[in-house]
PDB file of C-alpha atoms in Angstrom:
ATOM      1  CA  MET G   1     -45.494  -0.115 118.436  1.00 87.00           C
ATOM      2  CA  GLU G   2     -48.117  -2.203 116.678  1.00 93.00           C
ATOM      3  CA  PHE G   3     -47.992  -5.709 115.236  1.00 96.00           C
ATOM      4  CA  TYR G   4     -51.029  -6.866 113.281  1.00 95.00           C
ATOM      5  CA  GLY G   5     -53.324  -4.506 115.148  1.00 94.00           C
ATOM      6  CA  VAL G   6     -51.904  -5.302 118.604  1.00 94.00           C
ATOM      7  CA  THR G   7     -50.410  -2.303 120.423  1.00 95.00           C
ATOM      8  CA  LEU G   8     -47.385  -2.971 122.637  1.00 94.00           C
ATOM      9  CA  SER G   9     -45.344  -0.883 125.050  1.00 94.00           C
ATOM     10  CA  SER G  10     -42.102  -2.879 125.101  1.00 96.00           C
ATOM     11  CA  ARG G  11     -39.864  -2.940 122.052  1.00 97.00           C
ATOM     12  CA  LEU G  12     -37.872  -5.929 123.279  1.00 97.00           C
ATOM     13  CA  LEU G  13     -38.928  -9.451 122.271  1.00 97.00           C
ATOM     14  CA  LEU G  14     -37.282 -12.321 124.123  1.00 96.00           C
ATOM     15  CA  GLY G  15     -36.628 -15.948 123.297  1.00 93.00           C
ATOM     16  CA  THR G  16     -37.145 -18.680 125.869  1.00 90.00           C
ATOM     17  CA  ALA G  17     -34.497 -21.286 124.974  1.00 89.00           C
ATOM     18  CA  ARG G  18     -31.141 -22.215 126.566  1.00 90.00           C
ATOM     19  CA  TYR G  19     -31.691 -20.681 130.010  1.00 93.00           C
ATOM     20  CA  PRO G  20     -29.981 -22.405 132.963  1.00 92.00           C
ATOM     21  CA  SER G  21     -33.298 -23.022 134.718  1.00 90.00           C
ATOM     22  CA  PRO G  22     -37.013 -22.163 134.488  1.00 88.00           C
ATOM     23  CA  LYS G  23     -36.589 -19.876 137.511  1.00 92.00           C
ATOM     24  CA  ILE G  24     -33.887 -17.846 135.763  1.00 93.00           C
ATOM     25  CA  LEU G  25     -35.971 -17.730 132.591  1.00 93.00           C
ATOM     26  CA  GLU G  26     -38.902 -16.310 134.524  1.00 93.00           C
ATOM     27  CA  ALA G  27     -36.753 -13.716 136.291  1.00 95.00           C
ATOM     28  CA  ALA G  28     -35.059 -12.671 133.036  1.00 96.00           C
ATOM     29  CA  VAL G  29     -38.350 -12.241 131.198  1.00 95.00           C
ATOM     30  CA  ARG G  30     -39.702 -10.105 134.009  1.00 94.00           C
ATOM     31  CA  ALA G  31     -36.507  -8.021 134.134  1.00 96.00           C
ATOM     32  CA  SER G  32     -36.674  -7.421 130.387  1.00 96.00           C
ATOM     33  CA  GLY G  33     -40.177  -6.001 130.491  1.00 95.00           C
ATOM     34  CA  ALA G  34     -40.913  -7.942 127.302  1.00 95.00           C
ATOM     35  CA  GLU G  35     -44.534  -8.433 126.316  1.00 94.00           C
ATOM     36  CA  ILE G  36     -43.803 -11.045 123.632  1.00 95.00           C
ATOM     37  CA  VAL G  37     -41.795 -14.254 124.023  1.00 94.00           C
ATOM     38  CA  THR G  38     -40.906 -16.660 121.259  1.00 93.00           C
ATOM     39  CA  VAL G  39     -41.413 -20.376 121.751  1.00 90.00           C
ATOM     40  CA  SER G  40     -40.214 -23.236 119.570  1.00 86.00           C
ATOM     41  CA  LEU G  41     -42.556 -26.121 118.904  1.00 76.00           C
ATOM     42  CA  ARG G  42     -40.913 -29.508 119.362  1.00 61.00           C
ATOM     43  CA  ARG G  43     -42.732 -32.438 117.876  1.00 42.00           C
ATOM     44  CA  GLU G  44     -40.983 -35.133 119.873  1.00 37.00           C
ATOM     45  CA  GLY G  45     -42.594 -36.188 123.123  1.00 40.00           C
ATOM     46  CA  GLY G  46     -46.023 -34.878 122.172  1.00 44.00           C
ATOM     47  CA  ASP G  47     -47.824 -38.059 123.166  1.00 45.00           C
ATOM     48  CA  GLN G  48     -46.154 -38.061 126.568  1.00 45.00           C
ATOM     49  CA  ARG G  49     -46.989 -34.344 127.045  1.00 48.00           C
ATOM     50  CA  ALA G  50     -43.327 -33.622 127.644  1.00 50.00           C
ATOM     51  CA  GLY G  51     -42.453 -30.104 128.665  1.00 58.00           C
ATOM     52  CA  GLN G  52     -45.802 -29.283 130.260  1.00 66.00           C
ATOM     53  CA  ALA G  53     -44.097 -27.529 133.181  1.00 70.00           C
ATOM     54  CA  PHE G  54     -42.407 -25.229 130.698  1.00 72.00           C
ATOM     55  CA  TRP G  55     -45.670 -24.392 128.943  1.00 72.00           C
ATOM     56  CA  SER G  56     -47.287 -23.723 132.310  1.00 77.00           C
ATOM     57  CA  LEU G  57     -44.504 -21.276 133.165  1.00 79.00           C
ATOM     58  CA  ILE G  58     -44.964 -19.435 129.881  1.00 76.00           C
ATOM     59  CA  GLY G  59     -48.689 -19.234 130.522  1.00 77.00           C
ATOM     60  CA  GLU G  60     -48.186 -17.890 134.032  1.00 82.00           C
ATOM     61  CA  LEU G  61     -46.061 -15.023 132.736  1.00 83.00           C
ATOM     62  CA  GLY G  62     -49.177 -13.685 131.036  1.00 83.00           C
ATOM     63  CA  LEU G  63     -47.361 -12.637 127.883  1.00 89.00           C
ATOM     64  CA  ARG G  64     -48.197 -12.936 124.221  1.00 92.00           C
ATOM     65  CA  VAL G  65     -46.578 -16.021 122.706  1.00 92.00           C
ATOM     66  CA  LEU G  66     -44.967 -15.898 119.277  1.00 95.00           C
ATOM     67  CA  PRO G  67     -44.426 -19.527 118.203  1.00 93.00           C
ATOM     68  CA  ASN G  68     -41.672 -20.108 115.682  1.00 94.00           C
ATOM     69  CA  THR G  69     -40.731 -22.706 113.118  1.00 95.00           C
ATOM     70  CA  ALA G  70     -37.117 -22.953 114.299  1.00 91.00           C
ATOM     71  CA  GLY G  71     -35.149 -25.768 112.737  1.00 90.00           C
ATOM     72  CA  CYS G  72     -37.326 -26.094 109.643  1.00 93.00           C
ATOM     73  CA  HIS G  73     -35.426 -26.470 106.371  1.00 95.00           C
ATOM     74  CA  SER G  74     -38.253 -26.788 103.858  1.00 95.00           C
ATOM     75  CA  VAL G  75     -41.499 -25.061 103.000  1.00 97.00           C
ATOM     76  CA  LYS G  76     -43.539 -28.161 103.819  1.00 96.00           C
ATOM     77  CA  GLU G  77     -41.889 -28.600 107.210  1.00 95.00           C
ATOM     78  CA  ALA G  78     -42.347 -24.926 108.134  1.00 96.00           C
ATOM     79  CA  VAL G  79     -46.004 -24.837 107.073  1.00 97.00           C
ATOM     80  CA  THR G  80     -46.790 -28.056 108.946  1.00 96.00           C
ATOM     81  CA  THR G  81     -45.054 -26.782 112.086  1.00 95.00           C
ATOM     82  CA  ALA G  82     -46.951 -23.495 111.877  1.00 96.00           C
ATOM     83  CA  HIS G  83     -50.284 -25.307 111.761  1.00 95.00           C
ATOM     84  CA  MET G  84     -49.318 -27.421 114.746  1.00 93.00           C
ATOM     85  CA  ALA G  85     -48.289 -24.287 116.638  1.00 92.00           C
ATOM     86  CA  ARG G  86     -51.572 -22.559 115.886  1.00 93.00           C
ATOM     87  CA  GLU G  87     -53.475 -25.530 117.260  1.00 91.00           C
ATOM     88  CA  LEU G  88     -51.322 -25.803 120.378  1.00 86.00           C
ATOM     89  CA  PHE G  89     -51.005 -22.123 121.298  1.00 86.00           C
ATOM     90  CA  GLY G  90     -54.280 -20.816 119.941  1.00 89.00           C
ATOM     91  CA  THR G  91     -52.694 -17.930 118.028  1.00 93.00           C
ATOM     92  CA  THR G  92     -52.485 -16.955 114.377  1.00 96.00           C
ATOM     93  CA  TRP G  93     -49.089 -15.344 114.980  1.00 97.00           C
ATOM     94  CA  ILE G  94     -46.092 -17.277 113.702  1.00 97.00           C
ATOM     95  CA  LYS G  95     -42.415 -16.433 113.459  1.00 97.00           C
ATOM     96  CA  LEU G  96     -41.528 -18.069 110.187  1.00 97.00           C
ATOM     97  CA  GLU G  97     -38.074 -19.580 109.780  1.00 96.00           C
ATOM     98  CA  VAL G  98     -37.003 -21.568 106.730  1.00 96.00           C
ATOM     99  CA  ILE G  99     -33.290 -22.270 107.119  1.00 95.00           C
ATOM    100  CA  GLY G 100     -31.235 -22.619 103.966  1.00 93.00           C
ATOM    101  CA  GLU G 101     -27.621 -22.926 105.115  1.00 90.00           C
ATOM    102  CA  ALA G 102     -26.353 -25.010 108.001  1.00 88.00           C
ATOM    103  CA  ASP G 103     -23.276 -23.061 109.121  1.00 89.00           C
ATOM    104  CA  THR G 104     -24.796 -19.568 109.209  1.00 91.00           C
ATOM    105  CA  LEU G 105     -28.453 -20.579 109.599  1.00 92.00           C
ATOM    106  CA  GLN G 106     -29.164 -18.056 106.860  1.00 94.00           C
ATOM    107  CA  PRO G 107     -32.796 -18.023 105.739  1.00 95.00           C
ATOM    108  CA  ASP G 108     -33.745 -19.750 102.500  1.00 96.00           C
ATOM    109  CA  VAL G 109     -35.396 -16.637 101.122  1.00 96.00           C
ATOM    110  CA  PHE G 110     -37.020 -18.481  98.209  1.00 96.00           C
ATOM    111  CA  GLY G 111     -38.678 -20.984 100.517  1.00 97.00           C
ATOM    112  CA  LEU G 112     -39.456 -18.223 103.003  1.00 97.00           C
ATOM    113  CA  VAL G 113     -41.448 -16.201 100.476  1.00 97.00           C
ATOM    114  CA  GLU G 114     -43.367 -19.289  99.362  1.00 97.00           C
ATOM    115  CA  ALA G 115     -44.146 -20.404 102.916  1.00 97.00           C
ATOM    116  CA  ALA G 116     -45.199 -16.882 103.916  1.00 97.00           C
ATOM    117  CA  ARG G 117     -47.641 -16.738 101.012  1.00 97.00           C
ATOM    118  CA  ILE G 118     -49.139 -20.128 101.903  1.00 97.00           C
ATOM    119  CA  LEU G 119     -49.510 -19.278 105.583  1.00 97.00           C
ATOM    120  CA  GLY G 120     -50.947 -15.850 104.809  1.00 96.00           C
ATOM    121  CA  GLU G 121     -53.632 -17.472 102.682  1.00 96.00           C
ATOM    122  CA  ASP G 122     -54.325 -19.860 105.586  1.00 96.00           C
ATOM    123  CA  GLY G 123     -55.053 -16.965 107.945  1.00 96.00           C
ATOM    124  CA  PHE G 124     -51.696 -16.682 109.715  1.00 97.00           C
ATOM    125  CA  GLU G 125     -50.105 -13.388 110.699  1.00 97.00           C
ATOM    126  CA  VAL G 126     -46.516 -13.992 109.718  1.00 98.00           C
ATOM    127  CA  PHE G 127     -43.315 -12.599 111.245  1.00 98.00           C
ATOM    128  CA  PRO G 128     -40.680 -13.701 108.694  1.00 98.00           C
ATOM    129  CA  TYR G 129     -37.060 -14.203 109.741  1.00 97.00           C
ATOM    130  CA  THR G 130     -35.312 -12.833 106.680  1.00 97.00           C
ATOM    131  CA  THR G 131     -32.213 -11.071 105.411  1.00 96.00           C
ATOM    132  CA  GLU G 132     -31.847  -7.346 104.716  1.00 96.00           C
ATOM    133  CA  ASP G 133     -32.441  -7.905 100.966  1.00 96.00           C
ATOM    134  CA  LEU G 134     -34.855  -5.273  99.601  1.00 97.00           C
ATOM    135  CA  VAL G 135     -36.285  -7.490  96.868  1.00 97.00           C
ATOM    136  CA  VAL G 136     -37.029 -10.312  99.293  1.00 97.00           C
ATOM    137  CA  ALA G 137     -38.665  -7.803 101.645  1.00 97.00           C
ATOM    138  CA  GLU G 138     -40.880  -6.564  98.820  1.00 97.00           C
ATOM    139  CA  ARG G 139     -41.940 -10.122  97.963  1.00 97.00           C
ATOM    140  CA  LEU G 140     -42.753 -10.889 101.605  1.00 97.00           C
ATOM    141  CA  LEU G 141     -44.933  -7.795 101.853  1.00 97.00           C
ATOM    142  CA  GLU G 142     -46.673  -8.727  98.600  1.00 96.00           C
ATOM    143  CA  GLY G 143     -47.304 -12.158 100.133  1.00 94.00           C
ATOM    144  CA  GLY G 144     -49.229 -10.626 103.023  1.00 95.00           C
ATOM    145  CA  CYS G 145     -46.567 -10.035 105.694  1.00 97.00           C
ATOM    146  CA  ARG G 146     -47.035  -6.811 107.642  1.00 97.00           C
ATOM    147  CA  VAL G 147     -43.882  -7.173 109.748  1.00 97.00           C
ATOM    148  CA  LEU G 148     -40.315  -7.942 108.655  1.00 98.00           C
ATOM    149  CA  MET G 149     -37.608  -9.430 110.878  1.00 98.00           C
ATOM    150  CA  PRO G 150     -34.175  -9.067 109.232  1.00 98.00           C
ATOM    151  CA  TRP G 151     -31.172 -10.648 110.861  1.00 96.00           C
ATOM    152  CA  GLY G 152     -28.414  -8.552 112.375  1.00 96.00           C
ATOM    153  CA  ALA G 153     -25.938 -11.423 112.140  1.00 95.00           C
ATOM    154  CA  PRO G 154     -26.131 -15.240 112.187  1.00 95.00           C
ATOM    155  CA  ILE G 155     -28.221 -16.689 115.007  1.00 93.00           C
ATOM    156  CA  GLY G 156     -26.307 -16.932 118.277  1.00 92.00           C
ATOM    157  CA  SER G 157     -23.151 -15.340 116.837  1.00 94.00           C
ATOM    158  CA  ALA G 158     -23.228 -12.187 119.034  1.00 94.00           C
ATOM    159  CA  ARG G 159     -21.643 -10.250 116.152  1.00 96.00           C
ATOM    160  CA  GLY G 160     -24.144  -7.406 116.230  1.00 95.00           C
ATOM    161  CA  LEU G 161     -25.184  -5.566 113.065  1.00 97.00           C
ATOM    162  CA  ASN G 162     -23.074  -6.985 110.236  1.00 95.00           C
ATOM    163  CA  ASN G 163     -24.474  -4.980 107.316  1.00 96.00           C
ATOM    164  CA  LEU G 164     -25.188  -1.449 108.458  1.00 96.00           C
ATOM    165  CA  PHE G 165     -25.652  -0.188 104.898  1.00 97.00           C
ATOM    166  CA  GLY G 166     -28.191  -2.876 104.073  1.00 97.00           C
ATOM    167  CA  LEU G 167     -30.109  -2.415 107.305  1.00 97.00           C
ATOM    168  CA  ARG G 168     -30.248   1.370 106.863  1.00 97.00           C
ATOM    169  CA  ALA G 169     -31.426   0.919 103.285  1.00 97.00           C
ATOM    170  CA  LEU G 170     -34.168  -1.457 104.414  1.00 98.00           C
ATOM    171  CA  ARG G 171     -35.371   1.021 107.041  1.00 97.00           C
ATOM    172  CA  ALA G 172     -35.360   3.880 104.538  1.00 97.00           C
ATOM    173  CA  HIS G 173     -37.099   1.847 101.834  1.00 97.00           C
ATOM    174  CA  PHE G 174     -39.954   0.701 104.067  1.00 98.00           C
ATOM    175  CA  PRO G 175     -40.556   3.605 106.475  1.00 96.00           C
ATOM    176  CA  ASP G 176     -44.052   2.488 107.467  1.00 96.00           C
ATOM    177  CA  VAL G 177     -43.412  -1.248 107.934  1.00 97.00           C
ATOM    178  CA  PRO G 178     -42.615  -2.519 111.455  1.00 97.00           C
ATOM    179  CA  LEU G 179     -39.032  -3.813 111.328  1.00 98.00           C
ATOM    180  CA  VAL G 180     -37.529  -6.006 114.049  1.00 98.00           C
ATOM    181  CA  ILE G 181     -33.852  -6.935 114.215  1.00 97.00           C
ATOM    182  CA  ASP G 182     -33.846 -10.665 114.822  1.00 95.00           C
ATOM    183  CA  ALA G 183     -30.711 -12.708 115.563  1.00 92.00           C
ATOM    184  CA  GLY G 184     -27.036 -12.036 116.089  1.00 94.00           C
ATOM    185  CA  LEU G 185     -27.116  -9.366 118.786  1.00 96.00           C
ATOM    186  CA  GLY G 186     -24.625  -9.910 121.577  1.00 96.00           C
ATOM    187  CA  LEU G 187     -24.438  -6.662 123.541  1.00 97.00           C
ATOM    188  CA  PRO G 188     -26.935  -4.044 124.689  1.00 97.00           C
ATOM    189  CA  SER G 189     -25.013  -1.545 122.543  1.00 97.00           C
ATOM    190  CA  HIS G 190     -25.964  -3.581 119.467  1.00 98.00           C
ATOM    191  CA  ALA G 191     -29.624  -3.234 120.388  1.00 98.00           C
ATOM    192  CA  ALA G 192     -29.247   0.487 121.037  1.00 98.00           C
ATOM    193  CA  ALA G 193     -27.600   0.947 117.631  1.00 97.00           C
ATOM    194  CA  ALA G 194     -30.505  -0.818 115.908  1.00 98.00           C
ATOM    195  CA  MET G 195     -33.025   1.370 117.671  1.00 98.00           C
ATOM    196  CA  GLU G 196     -31.040   4.525 116.876  1.00 97.00           C
ATOM    197  CA  MET G 197     -31.317   3.589 113.182  1.00 96.00           C
ATOM    198  CA  GLY G 198     -35.081   3.650 113.520  1.00 97.00           C
ATOM    199  CA  TYR G 199     -35.852  -0.032 113.880  1.00 98.00           C
ATOM    200  CA  ASP G 200     -39.037  -0.684 115.790  1.00 98.00           C
ATOM    201  CA  ALA G 201     -37.872  -3.511 118.054  1.00 98.00           C
ATOM    202  CA  VAL G 202     -35.258  -6.205 118.593  1.00 98.00           C
ATOM    203  CA  LEU G 203     -35.640  -9.917 119.259  1.00 97.00           C
ATOM    204  CA  LEU G 204     -32.906 -11.838 121.040  1.00 94.00           C
ATOM    205  CA  ASN G 205     -32.339 -15.011 122.984  1.00 95.00           C
ATOM    206  CA  THR G 206     -28.772 -16.298 123.266  1.00 95.00           C
ATOM    207  CA  ALA G 207     -27.261 -12.973 124.380  1.00 96.00           C
ATOM    208  CA  VAL G 208     -29.430 -13.094 127.497  1.00 97.00           C
ATOM    209  CA  ALA G 209     -29.833 -16.824 128.088  1.00 95.00           C
ATOM    210  CA  GLU G 210     -26.094 -17.603 127.906  1.00 95.00           C
ATOM    211  CA  ALA G 211     -24.850 -14.525 129.760  1.00 96.00           C
ATOM    212  CA  GLY G 212     -23.148 -15.028 133.116  1.00 96.00           C
ATOM    213  CA  ASP G 213     -26.134 -13.332 134.732  1.00 97.00           C
ATOM    214  CA  PRO G 214     -29.147 -13.583 132.400  1.00 97.00           C
ATOM    215  CA  VAL G 215     -31.377 -11.471 134.638  1.00 97.00           C
ATOM    216  CA  ARG G 216     -28.999  -8.504 134.735  1.00 97.00           C
ATOM    217  CA  MET G 217     -28.346  -8.836 131.006  1.00 97.00           C
ATOM    218  CA  ALA G 218     -32.072  -8.827 130.282  1.00 97.00           C
ATOM    219  CA  GLU G 219     -32.412  -5.609 132.242  1.00 97.00           C
ATOM    220  CA  ALA G 220     -29.413  -4.122 130.413  1.00 98.00           C
ATOM    221  CA  PHE G 221     -30.975  -4.878 127.029  1.00 98.00           C
ATOM    222  CA  ALA G 222     -34.266  -3.349 128.134  1.00 98.00           C
ATOM    223  CA  LEU G 223     -32.495  -0.121 129.098  1.00 98.00           C
ATOM    224  CA  ALA G 224     -30.508  -0.104 125.841  1.00 98.00           C
ATOM    225  CA  VAL G 225     -33.635  -0.525 123.721  1.00 98.00           C
ATOM    226  CA  ASP G 226     -35.339   2.351 125.521  1.00 97.00           C
ATOM    227  CA  ALA G 227     -32.235   4.556 125.212  1.00 97.00           C
ATOM    228  CA  GLY G 228     -31.844   3.810 121.507  1.00 97.00           C
ATOM    229  CA  ARG G 229     -35.487   4.545 120.796  1.00 97.00           C
ATOM    230  CA  LEU G 230     -35.367   7.779 122.765  1.00 97.00           C
ATOM    231  CA  ALA G 231     -32.239   8.844 120.885  1.00 96.00           C
ATOM    232  CA  HIS G 232     -33.911   8.126 117.540  1.00 96.00           C
ATOM    233  CA  THR G 233     -36.949  10.227 118.392  1.00 95.00           C
ATOM    234  CA  ALA G 234     -34.647  13.060 119.507  1.00 95.00           C
ATOM    235  CA  SER G 235     -33.257  13.440 115.945  1.00 89.00           C
ATOM    236  CA  PRO G 236     -29.551  12.850 116.649  1.00 87.00           C
ATOM    237  CA  LEU G 237     -26.759  14.756 114.921  1.00 87.00           C
ATOM    238  CA  GLU G 238     -25.479  13.389 111.635  1.00 86.00           C
ATOM    239  CA  PRO G 239     -21.733  12.599 111.418  1.00 86.00           C
ATOM    240  CA  ARG G 240     -19.563  15.501 110.234  1.00 86.00           C
ATOM    241  CA  ASP G 241     -16.300  15.603 108.315  1.00 87.00           C
ATOM    242  CA  MET G 242     -15.025  18.655 110.168  1.00 87.00           C
ATOM    243  CA  ALA G 243     -14.833  19.678 113.791  1.00 87.00           C
ATOM    244  CA  ALA G 244     -17.615  21.918 115.117  1.00 82.00           C
ATOM    245  CA  PRO G 245     -16.566  23.783 118.291  1.00 80.00           C
ATOM    246  CA  SER G 246     -19.012  23.527 121.140  1.00 80.00           C
ATOM    247  CA  THR G 247     -17.625  26.705 122.713  1.00 76.00           C
ATOM    248  CA  PRO G 248     -18.721  29.835 120.768  1.00 72.00           C
ATOM    249  CA  VAL G 249     -15.965  31.930 119.236  1.00 66.00           C
ATOM    250  CA  LEU G 250     -18.061  35.124 119.243  1.00 67.00           C
ATOM    251  CA  GLY G 251     -17.178  37.286 122.251  1.00 65.00           C
ATOM    252  CA  LYS G 252     -13.886  35.526 122.887  1.00 66.00           C
ATOM    253  CA  ALA G 253     -11.121  37.801 124.204  1.00 64.00           C
ATOM    254  CA  VAL G 254      -8.359  38.598 121.747  1.00 65.00           C
ATOM    255  CA  LEU G 255      -4.888  38.886 123.257  1.00 67.00           C
ATOM    256  CA  ALA G 256      -2.450  41.201 121.487  1.00 61.00           C
TER     257      ALA G 256
END
């Protein structure tokens, strides 16, 4: 798997919010085998250098950081946050979120496309949190994005893959674009299903962080992602309308 010229072994990206403790976060990240973690930039407390222990922990894990613009509801806010993140983390990678609806946290796709274009022109390598809409995807790619991150379901909902038709259509329409399912996964089986469809990776946070045992759940998701990818590369059977006997009829004894 490759993102913006960077080759990665793990197809599981993990968020770093809402864990019971830094120790559990560290153990869960290690159990997941993830090579990329997402980190939200919080403006408050900057002068007091709040949260430095957290940043130190992230640094010690030795992973690639993907800052995000979580909580941004306008183009200006998202672009400003992205610039702050680039300065703080020293990376041109940014997970771009422009939220348009409060209850579902659905992306504002109009603002998303505009912000992606602005950040692309400013030298960012953008990972846009988007919907499965084909037209929006086309506009994001035209704006310079080389990765797309469609939602499976609303953030933190654990509903899995809500629109299988739309997600399959997106995969088929953009066969050469890295696609990452981002948001809404609740079970390892959801992740496996996404990988079986041919998606390149999954990104999740709440399903691991709020599990009864985040470390075991992180490991379970890692296994599911690997299993789903392996199944996809094995060219699985397509669904059939009729039964197909697994035991051959030829050579079967005929009783009079």
